[in-house]
Short mmCIF file of C-alpha atoms in Angstrom, two decimals:
data_model
loop_
_atom_site.label_atom_id
_atom_site.label_comp_id
_atom_site.label_asym_id
_atom_site.label_seq_id
_atom_site.Cartn_x
_atom_site.Cartn_y
_atom_site.Cartn_z
CA MET M 1 224.73 53.28 160.72
CA PRO M 2 226.04 51.68 157.83
CA ASN M 3 226.40 47.75 158.40
CA SER M 4 228.35 44.87 156.21
CA VAL M 5 227.80 41.89 154.11
CA HIS M 6 230.34 38.86 153.95
CA TYR M 7 230.04 37.34 150.72
CA ASP M 8 232.73 35.75 148.58
CA ASN M 9 235.10 35.22 151.24
CA LYS M 10 234.95 39.04 151.44
CA THR M 11 233.69 42.06 153.61
CA LEU M 12 231.76 44.42 151.73
CA PRO M 13 230.65 47.74 153.27
CA LEU M 14 227.59 49.25 152.61
CA GLU M 15 226.56 52.97 152.33
CA GLU M 16 224.00 54.74 154.37
CA GLY M 17 220.34 53.29 153.54
CA GLU M 18 222.05 50.96 151.02
CA THR M 19 220.09 47.52 150.22
CA VAL M 20 221.91 44.49 149.94
CA LEU M 21 221.63 44.12 146.50
CA ASP M 22 222.65 48.02 145.34
CA GLY M 23 225.81 47.11 147.75
CA LEU M 24 226.42 43.90 145.69
CA LEU M 25 226.31 45.95 142.55
CA ARG M 26 228.33 48.46 143.55
CA HIS M 27 231.12 46.22 144.71
CA GLU M 28 230.68 44.91 140.54
CA TYR M 29 229.38 41.46 141.78
CA ASP M 30 226.82 40.46 138.60
CA HIS M 31 224.03 39.64 140.88
CA PRO M 32 220.53 38.66 139.04
CA TYR M 33 217.67 41.16 139.19
CA ARG M 34 214.72 42.23 137.71
CA CYS M 35 212.06 44.15 139.48
CA ASN M 36 214.07 45.61 142.35
CA LYS M 37 210.93 45.88 144.35
CA GLY M 38 210.53 42.19 145.84
CA ILE M 39 208.18 41.05 143.73
CA CYS M 40 209.93 38.97 141.27
CA HIS M 41 212.20 37.16 143.85
CA THR M 42 215.07 36.78 140.95
CA CYS M 43 217.58 38.20 143.37
CA ILE M 44 216.88 35.95 146.61
CA MET M 45 219.66 34.90 148.80
CA GLN M 46 220.18 32.90 151.74
CA ALA M 47 221.59 34.41 155.20
CA THR M 48 223.67 32.09 156.97
CA SER M 49 224.78 34.33 159.67
CA GLY M 50 222.49 37.15 161.08
CA GLN M 51 219.25 38.28 160.50
CA PRO M 52 217.77 39.92 157.16
CA SER M 53 215.16 43.03 157.79
CA PRO M 54 211.80 41.90 157.78
CA GLU M 55 211.31 43.76 155.15
CA SER M 56 213.11 41.37 153.18
CA GLN M 57 210.97 38.21 154.03
CA ALA M 58 208.01 39.79 154.05
CA ASN M 59 206.63 38.17 150.58
CA LEU M 60 208.15 34.79 151.30
CA ASN M 61 206.64 31.98 152.99
CA ALA M 62 207.49 30.71 156.64
CA ALA M 63 209.75 27.91 155.19
CA GLN M 64 212.05 29.92 153.10
CA SER M 65 212.28 32.91 156.09
CA GLN M 66 213.37 29.88 158.54
CA LEU M 67 216.23 28.63 156.08
CA GLY M 68 217.30 32.25 156.22
CA TYR M 69 216.26 33.38 152.42
CA PHE M 70 215.50 37.11 151.52
CA LEU M 71 215.20 39.09 149.11
CA PRO M 72 218.50 41.70 148.98
CA CYS M 73 216.69 44.46 147.07
CA CYS M 74 214.34 45.04 150.04
CA CYS M 75 217.13 44.36 152.62
CA THR M 76 218.82 47.32 154.55
CA PRO M 77 220.36 45.19 157.13
CA THR M 78 220.44 46.35 160.63
CA GLU M 79 223.37 43.79 161.41
CA ALA M 80 226.30 42.12 159.83
CA LEU M 81 225.21 39.37 157.66
CA THR M 82 226.86 36.45 156.19
CA ILE M 83 225.16 35.55 152.81
CA THR M 84 225.08 33.46 150.07
CA ASP M 85 223.75 32.71 146.80
CA VAL M 86 220.60 30.12 147.20
CA ASP M 87 222.11 26.01 147.60
CA SER M 88 225.55 27.65 148.01
CA ALA M 89 225.77 26.77 151.56
CA ALA M 90 225.05 22.87 150.76
CA GLU M 91 227.51 20.48 152.11
CA LYS M 92 229.35 17.68 150.98
CA ALA M 93 230.13 14.52 152.62
CA GLU M 94 231.01 10.68 152.15
CA CYS M 95 228.47 8.44 154.10
CA LYS M 96 228.43 4.65 154.68
CA VAL M 97 225.13 3.01 153.79
CA LEU M 98 223.53 1.35 157.05
CA ASP M 99 220.82 -0.62 155.56
CA VAL M 100 219.15 -1.33 151.92
CA THR M 101 215.85 -2.99 152.05
CA PRO M 102 213.13 -2.85 149.17
CA LEU M 103 209.83 -1.29 150.47
CA ASN M 104 208.04 -3.05 147.32
CA GLN M 105 209.07 -4.49 143.75
CA SER M 106 209.82 -0.90 142.79
CA VAL M 107 210.78 1.17 145.75
CA LEU M 108 214.13 0.66 147.78
CA ARG M 109 215.07 2.28 151.54
CA ILE M 110 218.40 3.17 151.71
CA ARG M 111 219.72 4.35 155.02
CA CYS M 112 222.64 6.08 155.85
CA GLU M 113 225.23 7.80 158.40
CA PRO M 114 223.41 11.32 159.09
CA THR M 115 226.76 12.99 157.68
CA LEU M 116 224.83 16.62 156.93
CA ASN M 117 222.65 18.76 158.34
CA TYR M 118 219.24 18.97 157.01
CA HIS M 119 215.47 19.68 157.39
CA ALA M 120 212.94 16.85 156.51
CA GLY M 121 211.37 17.34 153.25
CA GLN M 122 214.62 18.46 151.81
CA PHE M 123 216.69 16.53 149.04
CA VAL M 124 220.28 15.83 148.36
CA THR M 125 222.21 14.65 145.38
CA VAL M 126 223.91 11.09 145.93
CA THR M 127 226.82 9.80 143.98
CA ASN M 128 227.94 6.30 143.78
CA HIS M 129 231.68 5.38 143.19
CA GLU M 130 231.04 5.33 139.74
CA GLY M 131 230.40 8.99 139.64
CA VAL M 132 226.43 8.53 138.79
CA SER M 133 224.41 11.06 140.34
CA ARG M 134 220.98 11.63 141.28
CA SER M 135 218.94 13.85 143.20
CA TYR M 136 216.37 12.19 146.09
CA SER M 137 214.11 13.73 148.74
CA LEU M 138 215.14 12.90 152.18
CA ALA M 139 212.09 10.61 154.39
CA SER M 140 213.56 10.98 157.63
CA THR M 141 213.52 13.74 160.20
CA PRO M 142 216.78 14.64 162.40
CA LEU M 143 214.51 15.11 165.44
CA GLN M 144 213.86 11.46 165.47
CA ASP M 145 216.08 9.24 163.06
CA ASP M 146 219.69 8.47 163.90
CA PHE M 147 220.06 7.92 159.77
CA ILE M 148 219.48 9.79 156.58
CA GLU M 149 216.97 7.94 154.32
CA PHE M 150 215.93 7.57 150.96
CA GLN M 151 213.27 5.81 149.34
CA ILE M 152 214.14 5.53 145.37
CA LYS M 153 212.04 4.21 142.52
CA CYS M 154 213.79 1.56 140.20
CA VAL M 155 213.47 3.22 136.72
CA PRO M 156 214.07 1.22 133.49
CA ASP M 157 217.39 1.70 132.38
CA GLY M 158 217.98 3.96 135.20
CA LEU M 159 221.82 4.19 135.93
CA PHE M 160 221.60 5.04 139.69
CA SER M 161 218.57 3.20 140.40
CA GLN M 162 219.26 0.03 138.55
CA TRP M 163 222.87 -0.16 140.19
CA ALA M 164 221.53 0.46 143.50
CA PHE M 165 219.04 -2.17 143.09
CA GLU M 166 221.68 -4.80 142.26
CA THR M 167 224.71 -3.59 143.30
CA LEU M 168 224.12 -1.42 146.53
CA SER M 169 224.52 -3.30 150.24
CA ALA M 170 225.24 -2.06 153.67
CA GLY M 171 228.97 -1.11 154.11
CA ASP M 172 229.20 0.66 150.91
CA THR M 173 229.83 4.39 151.10
CA LEU M 174 227.94 7.11 149.05
CA THR M 175 228.68 10.66 148.60
CA VAL M 176 226.05 13.22 149.38
CA GLU M 177 225.44 16.86 148.88
CA GLY M 178 223.34 18.91 150.03
CA PRO M 179 220.45 19.66 151.74
CA TYR M 180 218.60 21.59 148.84
CA GLY M 181 214.95 22.61 148.68
CA HIS M 182 212.29 24.40 150.94
CA CYS M 183 209.62 22.26 151.29
CA ILE M 184 210.07 21.90 155.12
CA TYR M 185 207.59 21.77 157.99
CA THR M 186 207.83 25.00 160.20
CA PRO M 187 206.62 25.78 163.93
CA GLU M 188 204.61 28.73 162.53
CA SER M 189 202.28 26.29 160.67
CA SER M 190 201.31 24.48 164.15
CA GLN M 191 198.01 25.65 164.26
CA LYS M 192 197.01 24.98 160.57
CA ASP M 193 195.15 22.25 158.50
CA LEU M 194 197.71 20.47 156.55
CA LEU M 195 197.17 18.60 153.38
CA LEU M 196 200.01 16.48 151.71
CA VAL M 197 199.50 15.04 148.79
CA GLY M 198 201.91 12.35 147.00
CA MET M 199 202.11 10.29 144.18
CA GLY M 200 204.56 7.22 144.03
CA THR M 201 207.90 8.22 145.94
CA GLY M 202 206.74 11.59 146.17
CA LEU M 203 205.44 10.07 149.71
CA ALA M 204 209.26 9.90 150.67
CA PRO M 205 209.44 13.86 151.63
CA LEU M 206 206.12 13.62 153.37
CA TYR M 207 206.91 11.24 155.46
CA GLY M 208 209.67 12.96 156.93
CA LEU M 209 207.66 15.75 156.84
CA LEU M 210 204.78 14.35 158.84
CA LYS M 211 207.01 12.67 161.04
CA GLU M 212 208.38 16.02 162.07
CA ALA M 213 205.15 17.40 162.40
CA LEU M 214 203.70 14.53 164.79
CA HIS M 215 206.80 14.38 166.79
CA ARG M 216 206.17 18.64 167.30
CA GLU M 217 203.06 18.04 168.56
CA HIS M 218 201.08 19.74 165.56
CA GLN M 219 197.73 20.84 166.68
CA GLY M 220 195.69 21.23 163.38
CA LYS M 221 194.44 18.65 161.41
CA ILE M 222 196.56 16.30 158.96
CA ASP M 223 195.36 14.85 155.88
CA LEU M 224 197.69 12.69 153.92
CA ILE M 225 196.61 11.63 150.47
CA ILE M 226 198.75 9.23 148.50
CA GLY M 227 198.37 7.75 144.89
CA ALA M 228 199.93 5.17 142.38
CA ARG M 229 198.89 3.36 139.27
CA HIS M 230 198.69 0.32 140.72
CA ALA M 231 198.04 -1.04 144.32
CA THR M 232 200.80 -2.59 144.14
CA GLN M 233 202.98 0.33 144.14
CA LEU M 234 201.87 1.61 147.30
CA TYR M 235 204.47 1.09 150.29
CA LEU M 236 204.69 1.92 153.92
CA LEU M 237 201.04 1.47 154.86
CA ASP M 238 201.57 -0.39 157.90
CA GLU M 239 203.77 2.26 159.46
CA LEU M 240 201.27 4.95 157.93
CA ASN M 241 198.50 2.88 159.96
CA ALA M 242 200.31 2.62 162.97
CA LEU M 243 200.66 6.68 162.94
CA SER M 244 196.97 7.26 161.91
CA GLU M 245 196.05 5.47 164.99
CA GLN M 246 198.42 7.14 167.10
CA TYR M 247 197.66 10.63 166.55
CA PRO M 248 193.59 10.93 166.02
CA ASN M 249 194.40 14.41 164.18
CA LEU M 250 195.94 12.09 161.07
CA SER M 251 194.18 10.88 158.37
CA VAL M 252 195.33 8.85 155.60
CA THR M 253 193.92 8.09 152.13
CA ALA M 254 195.30 5.74 149.64
CA LEU M 255 194.35 5.87 146.03
CA ALA M 256 195.44 3.63 142.73
CA GLN M 257 194.46 3.75 139.53
CA GLN M 258 193.99 -0.21 139.12
CA ALA M 259 193.16 -1.38 143.04
CA GLU M 260 193.20 -5.16 143.37
CA GLN M 261 193.87 -5.92 146.56
CA PRO M 262 196.78 -7.97 147.27
CA ALA M 263 196.44 -11.26 149.20
CA ASN M 264 197.36 -10.11 152.17
CA THR M 265 194.88 -7.20 154.12
CA GLN M 266 195.89 -3.80 153.80
CA PRO M 267 196.12 -1.79 157.10
CA ILE M 268 194.95 1.29 155.11
CA PRO M 269 191.98 0.53 152.84
CA ILE M 270 193.12 1.47 149.02
CA ILE M 271 190.33 3.09 146.84
CA GLU M 272 190.57 2.68 143.20
CA GLY M 273 190.20 5.88 141.48
CA ASP M 274 191.92 8.93 140.34
CA LEU M 275 193.73 11.32 143.07
CA TYR M 276 192.52 14.32 141.25
CA GLU M 277 189.24 13.58 141.39
CA GLN M 278 189.28 12.56 144.87
CA LEU M 279 191.11 15.70 145.78
CA LYS M 280 188.59 17.49 144.31
CA ARG M 281 185.54 15.55 146.01
CA ASP M 282 187.29 15.64 149.41
CA PHE M 283 188.76 19.20 149.37
CA PRO M 284 186.76 21.89 147.15
CA THR M 285 188.25 24.57 149.22
CA VAL M 286 191.58 24.52 150.82
CA LYS M 287 191.67 28.01 151.87
CA ASP M 288 193.81 28.71 154.93
CA ARG M 289 195.83 25.18 154.65
CA GLN M 290 199.32 24.50 154.22
CA ILE M 291 199.80 22.57 151.32
CA TYR M 292 202.60 19.53 150.53
CA MET M 293 202.66 18.29 147.04
CA CYS M 294 205.54 15.90 146.22
CA GLY M 295 205.80 14.15 142.81
CA ALA M 296 206.81 14.18 139.18
CA GLU M 297 206.14 17.45 137.53
CA SER M 298 203.21 16.90 135.69
CA PHE M 299 201.44 15.76 138.85
CA VAL M 300 202.37 18.75 140.81
CA ARG M 301 201.31 21.30 137.97
CA LYS M 302 197.82 19.75 138.58
CA VAL M 303 197.58 19.63 142.19
CA ARG M 304 199.09 23.04 142.53
CA LYS M 305 196.38 24.29 139.69
CA HIS M 306 193.61 22.63 141.55
CA CYS M 307 194.46 24.51 145.03
CA LEU M 308 195.18 27.68 143.50
CA THR M 309 191.49 27.49 142.05
CA SER M 310 190.29 26.08 145.43
CA GLY M 311 191.41 29.23 147.21
CA ALA M 312 195.04 28.13 148.58
CA LYS M 313 197.71 31.10 148.80
CA ALA M 314 200.82 30.64 146.80
CA LYS M 315 203.06 31.35 149.80
CA ASP M 316 201.24 28.43 151.75
CA MET M 317 201.87 25.60 148.83
CA LEU M 318 205.35 23.72 149.34
CA ILE M 319 206.75 21.53 146.72
CA ASP M 320 208.93 19.20 146.07
CA SER M 321 208.88 18.22 142.32
CA PHE M 322 210.62 15.24 140.63
CA VAL M 323 212.62 16.17 137.18
CA ALA M 324 213.19 13.03 135.24
CA THR M 325 216.73 12.48 134.12
CA GLY M 326 215.85 9.81 131.25
CA VAL M 327 218.68 7.42 132.71
#
């Protein structure tokens, strides 16, 4: 029996055997597409109500499927669907700042009221009262935390980060919009070995993902590798050490290109060296692993290349790539 889709505040009837994409085009929506075969993913959409057909999610990873993503060119629905363009389902809300704490000289932790529904590992756009906006990954998990957390790097001449370091305090109000992204933990990966790789504040989304996986009693091995240019730029080592002592399936490796040890003894030894070379030595093959990589675009590109040449499947790699704004 033909079904319908609810899109753009309208109910659009579908003809017998018609795909969602063909239905949208017939109703004169100029939705982007290229191959019309489920290969290029140009037409990808999100279902906010109803279950897309299995065929329309077959070439997506588990995280995308969990978020309701599907390929409308392959979807002949068996039930009514409410659909939207990817990321169009984002919420926007005012939230009160609960805590502002420096984690080191260059990283600031901001905790706010949990005004959005989200998954650990996603990101949001944050706007201050001056109208300056930046996107930051979430370092919290809704399963455990009664706040949403960002860990932001102080960028020289950065309009938002400099303002946050100098002015932001508990009691202030920020506007948050999101969540965005599909770098999330999924129950389907509970038996897999995980590899989490982050540079600098790339640790932020990985920290939320890690806490969620451990809270869900992840059964596979979890290897977290974090890096920085200098040892003093690494942070949360006490918290990560406590987690590794509590969970025997977690291993944490910290690297810095300049690893002079601070005066106090670090809970996790800091290795002096290059993260990429360490990755090649410790993980010559990453076949069958679920891999999360977070950090600057150039960093993510190099890690992804290594993982692909070392046996990883593209659908098993989840990425949170930071795009520099320049200000």
